[in-house]
Amino acid sequence: MKLARDTWLVYQRQLLLMARSPVWIAVGLLQPLCYLLLFAPLLTSALAASGAHSTADAYRIYVPGLLSALALMGGLFTGFTLLGELHAGVIERSRVTPVSRVALLLGRALRETTALLIQSALIAVLAIPFGLTVGLADLLLAMAMLALMALMASSVSYGLALLVPTDAALGPVVNTIAQPLALLSGTLLPIALAPVWLRTAASWNPCYWAVEGMRALFAGHLDAPEVWRGLLLTALLTVVAVAWSARLFAQRIR
Amino acid sequence: MIVTKGLRKSFQPRRGAAAVDAVRGIDLNVAEGEIYGLLGPNGAGKTTTLRMLATLLAPDGGAATVAGADLRAEPSEVRRRIGYVAQGGGTTDQATAREELVLQARMYGVRKAEAVRRAEQGLAAFDLTEFGDRVCKTYSGGQRRRLDLALGVVHRPRVLFLDEPTVGLDPRSRSQVWAEVRRLREQGMTVLLTTHYLDEADALCDRIGIVDNGGIVTEGTPEELKQEISGDSVTIGLPGPEATTGAERALAELPCVQRLEALPGEDGLRLHVDSAATAIPQLLRTLAAVGIEPEHVQLQRPSLDDVFLALTGRALVHSG
Ligand SMILES: Nc1ncnc2c1ncn2[C@@H]1O[C@H](COP(=O)(O)OP(=O)(O)O)[C@@H](O)[C@H]1O
Ligand SMILES: [Mg+2]
């Protein structure tokens, strides 16, 4: 109860701050448009090898990967916004109050998740004219999966920002994690195109299964094993990431 | 209201490096309704002490009771009873003072309607109403500091911790902050503040603990501390730098001179003597013997700087 109330407090404040930065909103809305419109001409021929015979087919492979990439990357880089707050003493001020430490994390991570879901819904709608059709149940499950991915990635990122609290140091750390993760999840290009060793490596990456689950959902295979496997793995990882990061919020603020 | 015993904290700057003993056993006993100042140079361990008492840092050793709650056993109870204003504050540039006050009250569990009412009161009490709906980014240093104070007391704590409340403020904002702190004390609040300004400790605090190198060197009211060091201060103005060096050489020999130092920024000396009444004739005679004529001679009450110098062998104003 207290956790829900405190999370709501922090979340409201974060939404307010987001609404006050118009540049952020403009970038957040233009980015998906660019991805969709600029990649479109490339898609059909590039994805022909994965069995895409039409633009619609290509979008069914490309869009779920794009959404996953946005969730993971957007989440992983959100730690930089925390650095500003750490620097201004906002986190320390919160930590002297009895406010729930988990709420300090969740309120922020949910802001990021909300932003991502808005972007994703926009992309899904914009892709309709290109022939992308997804069932409502599939889409809702896909959104749930994306929300989990964003929550997990932003929790990890906040944790890293608390451990490595300078811009100069956090950049390389996040990049080192984000690049291989994106590649080994097959977000932008399906991993099926990769050599065997890369595919083996990918199968050890939980995010790979999440992205596979997303593709199954966009292909309309609601009951495919990839779907529940992806959801379960992502949910587990999210719980671990939130617990780890919340512990740091409770302890580690200089 | 605040009782500590042997509070300790050391930091390991990085793996393998030698530990820094930031606080090495601090004993405090601050009474209800008192303004207590921790006075000491930068790096003395003042902030670390405050952060421990505000539950932001776990002490390595020692015990403390804050507003009746045990620091180690019930930190969340301590949090409920205290307010803490960090040296750098902690406001969000893009939020308004009113929004910050409402959020702060709500983080302490105050209901929404009541939080809105308290924000209104806070704005009025700290003279912020005029720009309460402007974002904090636009505030001057003094306005921001008053908001920090308002945030620190919006939940009506019994104990308030202030870390360097007036550092970097212009004189007018400074005295305004002092007035606010005195007003809080009149309402029965206990205030523990840190400062490295002598005049602030002297003017604002009921009692002072002088901190150096992680420990309290001495404590007392400003008057007690000044009486503690026996003797008087004498300032001699001299006509030029040459005369100053000459006078320094001649006077250092005298048995009645305990210490002497050149005045910062002007030609002259500041001497610490056992008794000004007997020392001044001797000083003048000695100067006349080496052919130096002083421009003026002044007798001064010892300042807190003299106290600090006598206790640690260093001048507070130069050691920052
Ligand atoms: N988080 C920290 N890590 C390592 N050293 C620290 C940390 N915080 C403070 N110190 C060191 O502890 C000592 C006391 O610092 P501090 O309490 O900030 O002093 P003051 O507030 O009196 O200026 C200093 O030597 C400082 O460098
Ligand atoms: Mg300090």
mmCIF file of N, CA and C in Angstrom, chain A residues 2 5-6 8-10 12-13 16-17 20 85 88-90 92-99 101 104 251 253-254, chain B residues 51 54-56 79-80 82 84 86 88-92 94-96 99-100 103-104 106-110 135 151:
data_model
loop_
_atom_site.group_PDB
_atom_site.id
_atom_site.type_symbol
_atom_site.label_atom_id
_atom_site.label_comp_id
_atom_site.label_asym_id
_atom_site.label_seq_id
_atom_site.Cartn_x
_atom_site.Cartn_y
_atom_site.Cartn_z
ATOM 1 N N LYS A 2 1.799 1.326 0.999
ATOM 2 C CA LYS A 2 2.725 2.453 1.057
ATOM 3 C C LYS A 2 3.601 2.455 -0.184
ATOM 4 N N ARG A 5 1.602 3.835 -3.071
ATOM 5 C CA ARG A 5 1.400 5.275 -2.924
ATOM 6 C C ARG A 5 2.694 6.033 -3.237
ATOM 7 N N ASP A 6 3.798 5.560 -2.662
ATOM 8 C CA ASP A 6 5.076 6.244 -2.870
ATOM 9 C C ASP A 6 5.515 6.159 -4.333
ATOM 10 N N TRP A 8 3.598 5.959 -6.864
ATOM 11 C CA TRP A 8 2.739 6.896 -7.592
ATOM 12 C C TRP A 8 3.257 8.326 -7.438
ATOM 13 N N LEU A 9 3.682 8.688 -6.228
ATOM 14 C CA LEU A 9 4.245 10.021 -5.984
ATOM 15 C C LEU A 9 5.447 10.291 -6.879
ATOM 16 N N VAL A 10 6.393 9.350 -6.850
ATOM 17 C CA VAL A 10 7.624 9.523 -7.622
ATOM 18 C C VAL A 10 7.308 9.526 -9.118
ATOM 19 N N GLN A 12 4.485 10.326 -10.662
ATOM 20 C CA GLN A 12 3.819 11.582 -11.057
ATOM 21 C C GLN A 12 4.838 12.689 -11.293
ATOM 22 N N ARG A 13 5.773 12.828 -10.345
ATOM 23 C CA ARG A 13 6.795 13.855 -10.455
ATOM 24 C C ARG A 13 7.630 13.643 -11.723
ATOM 25 N N LEU A 16 5.754 14.664 -14.790
ATOM 26 C CA LEU A 16 5.695 16.124 -14.864
ATOM 27 C C LEU A 16 6.990 16.662 -15.475
ATOM 28 N N LEU A 17 8.122 16.135 -14.979
ATOM 29 C CA LEU A 17 9.411 16.613 -15.481
ATOM 30 C C LEU A 17 9.570 16.261 -16.954
ATOM 31 N N ARG A 20 7.789 18.546 -19.124
ATOM 32 C CA ARG A 20 8.397 19.881 -19.208
ATOM 33 C C ARG A 20 9.631 19.919 -20.090
ATOM 34 N N GLU A 85 20.035 13.888 -11.382
ATOM 35 C CA GLU A 85 19.320 13.971 -10.100
ATOM 36 C C GLU A 85 20.258 13.698 -8.928
ATOM 37 N N ALA A 88 22.274 16.834 -8.403
ATOM 38 C CA ALA A 88 21.526 17.949 -7.811
ATOM 39 C C ALA A 88 21.146 17.671 -6.355
ATOM 40 N N GLY A 89 21.385 16.439 -5.885
ATOM 41 C CA GLY A 89 21.059 16.122 -4.497
ATOM 42 C C GLY A 89 19.617 15.689 -4.289
ATOM 43 N N VAL A 90 18.883 15.508 -5.421
ATOM 44 C CA VAL A 90 17.469 15.144 -5.316
ATOM 45 C C VAL A 90 17.304 13.759 -4.677
ATOM 46 N N GLU A 92 19.412 12.228 -2.664
ATOM 47 C CA GLU A 92 19.772 12.287 -1.250
ATOM 48 C C GLU A 92 18.638 12.895 -0.429
ATOM 49 N N ARG A 93 18.015 13.943 -0.980
ATOM 50 C CA ARG A 93 16.901 14.565 -0.269
ATOM 51 C C ARG A 93 15.768 13.554 -0.066
ATOM 52 N N SER A 94 15.514 12.724 -1.091
ATOM 53 C CA SER A 94 14.465 11.718 -0.961
ATOM 54 C C SER A 94 14.841 10.668 0.074
ATOM 55 N N ARG A 95 16.116 10.337 0.116
ATOM 56 C CA ARG A 95 16.550 9.255 1.000
ATOM 57 C C ARG A 95 16.498 9.636 2.470
ATOM 58 N N VAL A 96 16.451 10.919 2.785
ATOM 59 C CA VAL A 96 16.334 11.308 4.186
ATOM 60 C C VAL A 96 14.878 11.180 4.640
ATOM 61 N N THR A 97 13.942 11.151 3.699
ATOM 62 C CA THR A 97 12.534 11.005 4.060
ATOM 63 C C THR A 97 12.222 9.509 4.208
ATOM 64 N N PRO A 98 11.078 9.189 4.827
ATOM 65 C CA PRO A 98 10.728 7.773 4.983
ATOM 66 C C PRO A 98 10.182 7.148 3.692
ATOM 67 N N VAL A 99 10.259 7.835 2.566
ATOM 68 C CA VAL A 99 9.696 7.309 1.317
ATOM 69 C C VAL A 99 10.327 5.949 0.988
ATOM 70 N N ARG A 101 12.208 3.003 -0.634
ATOM 71 C CA ARG A 101 13.386 3.004 -1.528
ATOM 72 C C ARG A 101 13.054 2.337 -2.854
ATOM 73 N N LEU A 104 11.444 4.786 -5.110
ATOM 74 C CA LEU A 104 12.353 5.731 -5.766
ATOM 75 C C LEU A 104 12.815 5.156 -7.103
ATOM 76 N N GLN A 251 21.113 1.830 -0.291
ATOM 77 C CA GLN A 251 22.424 1.914 0.357
ATOM 78 C C GLN A 251 23.353 2.953 -0.226
ATOM 79 N N ILE A 253 24.332 5.851 -1.892
ATOM 80 C CA ILE A 253 24.291 7.182 -2.474
ATOM 81 C C ILE A 253 25.343 8.020 -1.790
ATOM 82 N N ARG A 254 26.247 8.499 -2.570
ATOM 83 C CA ARG A 254 27.310 9.306 -1.971
ATOM 84 C C ARG A 254 26.835 10.730 -1.759
ATOM 85 N N ARG B 51 25.738 13.445 8.006
ATOM 86 C CA ARG B 51 25.142 12.393 7.165
ATOM 87 C C ARG B 51 24.893 11.121 7.966
ATOM 88 N N ALA B 54 21.801 11.730 10.023
ATOM 89 C CA ALA B 54 20.596 11.816 9.202
ATOM 90 C C ALA B 54 20.286 10.482 8.529
ATOM 91 N N THR B 55 20.944 9.414 8.934
ATOM 92 C CA THR B 55 20.738 8.044 8.424
ATOM 93 C C THR B 55 21.197 7.847 6.983
ATOM 94 N N LEU B 56 21.998 8.754 6.443
ATOM 95 C CA LEU B 56 22.445 8.584 5.059
ATOM 96 C C LEU B 56 23.690 7.709 4.982
ATOM 97 N N ARG B 79 14.360 9.114 10.765
ATOM 98 C CA ARG B 79 14.005 9.856 9.552
ATOM 99 C C ARG B 79 12.722 10.645 9.715
ATOM 100 N N ARG B 80 11.742 10.048 10.384
ATOM 101 C CA ARG B 80 10.462 10.712 10.550
ATOM 102 C C ARG B 80 10.591 11.970 11.424
ATOM 103 N N ILE B 82 13.385 13.976 11.905
ATOM 104 C CA ILE B 82 14.397 14.977 11.592
ATOM 105 C C ILE B 82 14.147 15.622 10.225
ATOM 106 N N TYR B 84 16.683 17.448 7.141
ATOM 107 C CA TYR B 84 18.096 17.537 6.787
ATOM 108 C C TYR B 84 18.230 18.401 5.540
ATOM 109 N N ALA B 86 21.046 19.465 2.939
ATOM 110 C CA ALA B 86 22.419 19.199 2.520
ATOM 111 C C ALA B 86 23.097 20.489 2.099
ATOM 112 N N GLY B 88 24.564 21.308 -0.618
ATOM 113 C CA GLY B 88 24.194 21.755 -1.962
ATOM 114 C C GLY B 88 22.696 21.804 -2.174
ATOM 115 N N GLY B 89 21.888 21.639 -1.133
ATOM 116 C CA GLY B 89 20.446 21.597 -1.319
ATOM 117 C C GLY B 89 20.026 20.327 -2.030
ATOM 118 N N GLY B 90 18.902 20.364 -2.718
ATOM 119 C CA GLY B 90 18.443 19.152 -3.413
ATOM 120 C C GLY B 90 17.155 19.413 -4.150
ATOM 121 N N THR B 91 17.116 20.578 -4.837
ATOM 122 C CA THR B 91 15.895 20.915 -5.561
ATOM 123 C C THR B 91 16.043 20.574 -7.038
ATOM 124 N N THR B 92 14.898 20.365 -7.691
ATOM 125 C CA THR B 92 14.862 20.041 -9.111
ATOM 126 C C THR B 92 14.685 21.327 -9.899
ATOM 127 N N GLN B 94 13.569 21.986 -12.790
ATOM 128 C CA GLN B 94 12.361 22.140 -13.599
ATOM 129 C C GLN B 94 11.072 22.140 -12.797
ATOM 130 N N ALA B 95 11.173 22.066 -11.452
ATOM 131 C CA ALA B 95 9.967 22.069 -10.629
ATOM 132 C C ALA B 95 9.846 23.408 -9.911
ATOM 133 N N THR B 96 8.621 23.774 -9.519
ATOM 134 C CA THR B 96 8.434 25.022 -8.790
ATOM 135 C C THR B 96 8.566 24.755 -7.293
ATOM 136 N N GLU B 99 5.540 22.986 -5.952
ATOM 137 C CA GLU B 99 5.530 21.546 -6.272
ATOM 138 C C GLU B 99 6.510 20.771 -5.398
ATOM 139 N N GLU B 100 7.684 21.377 -5.181
ATOM 140 C CA GLU B 100 8.684 20.709 -4.347
ATOM 141 C C GLU B 100 8.192 20.539 -2.924
ATOM 142 N N LEU B 103 5.479 17.819 -2.775
ATOM 143 C CA LEU B 103 6.077 16.486 -2.907
ATOM 144 C C LEU B 103 6.805 16.083 -1.629
ATOM 145 N N GLN B 104 7.569 17.025 -1.078
ATOM 146 C CA GLN B 104 8.342 16.726 0.127
ATOM 147 C C GLN B 104 7.403 16.317 1.276
ATOM 148 N N ARG B 106 4.454 15.122 1.034
ATOM 149 C CA ARG B 106 3.820 13.845 0.730
ATOM 150 C C ARG B 106 4.790 12.678 0.910
ATOM 151 N N MET B 107 6.084 12.914 0.672
ATOM 152 C CA MET B 107 7.044 11.839 0.901
ATOM 153 C C MET B 107 7.125 11.494 2.385
ATOM 154 N N TYR B 108 6.735 12.453 3.231
ATOM 155 C CA TYR B 108 6.689 12.169 4.664
ATOM 156 C C TYR B 108 5.338 11.598 5.076
ATOM 157 N N GLY B 109 4.496 11.283 4.105
ATOM 158 C CA GLY B 109 3.232 10.623 4.414
ATOM 159 C C GLY B 109 2.068 11.566 4.666
ATOM 160 N N VAL B 110 2.281 12.878 4.457
ATOM 161 C CA VAL B 110 1.190 13.839 4.655
ATOM 162 C C VAL B 110 0.181 13.705 3.510
ATOM 163 N N VAL B 135 9.787 28.036 -11.791
ATOM 164 C CA VAL B 135 10.657 26.866 -11.598
ATOM 165 C C VAL B 135 11.951 27.283 -10.892
ATOM 166 N N LEU B 151 11.855 23.243 2.740
ATOM 167 C CA LEU B 151 11.704 21.807 2.469
ATOM 168 C C LEU B 151 12.122 20.981 3.684
#
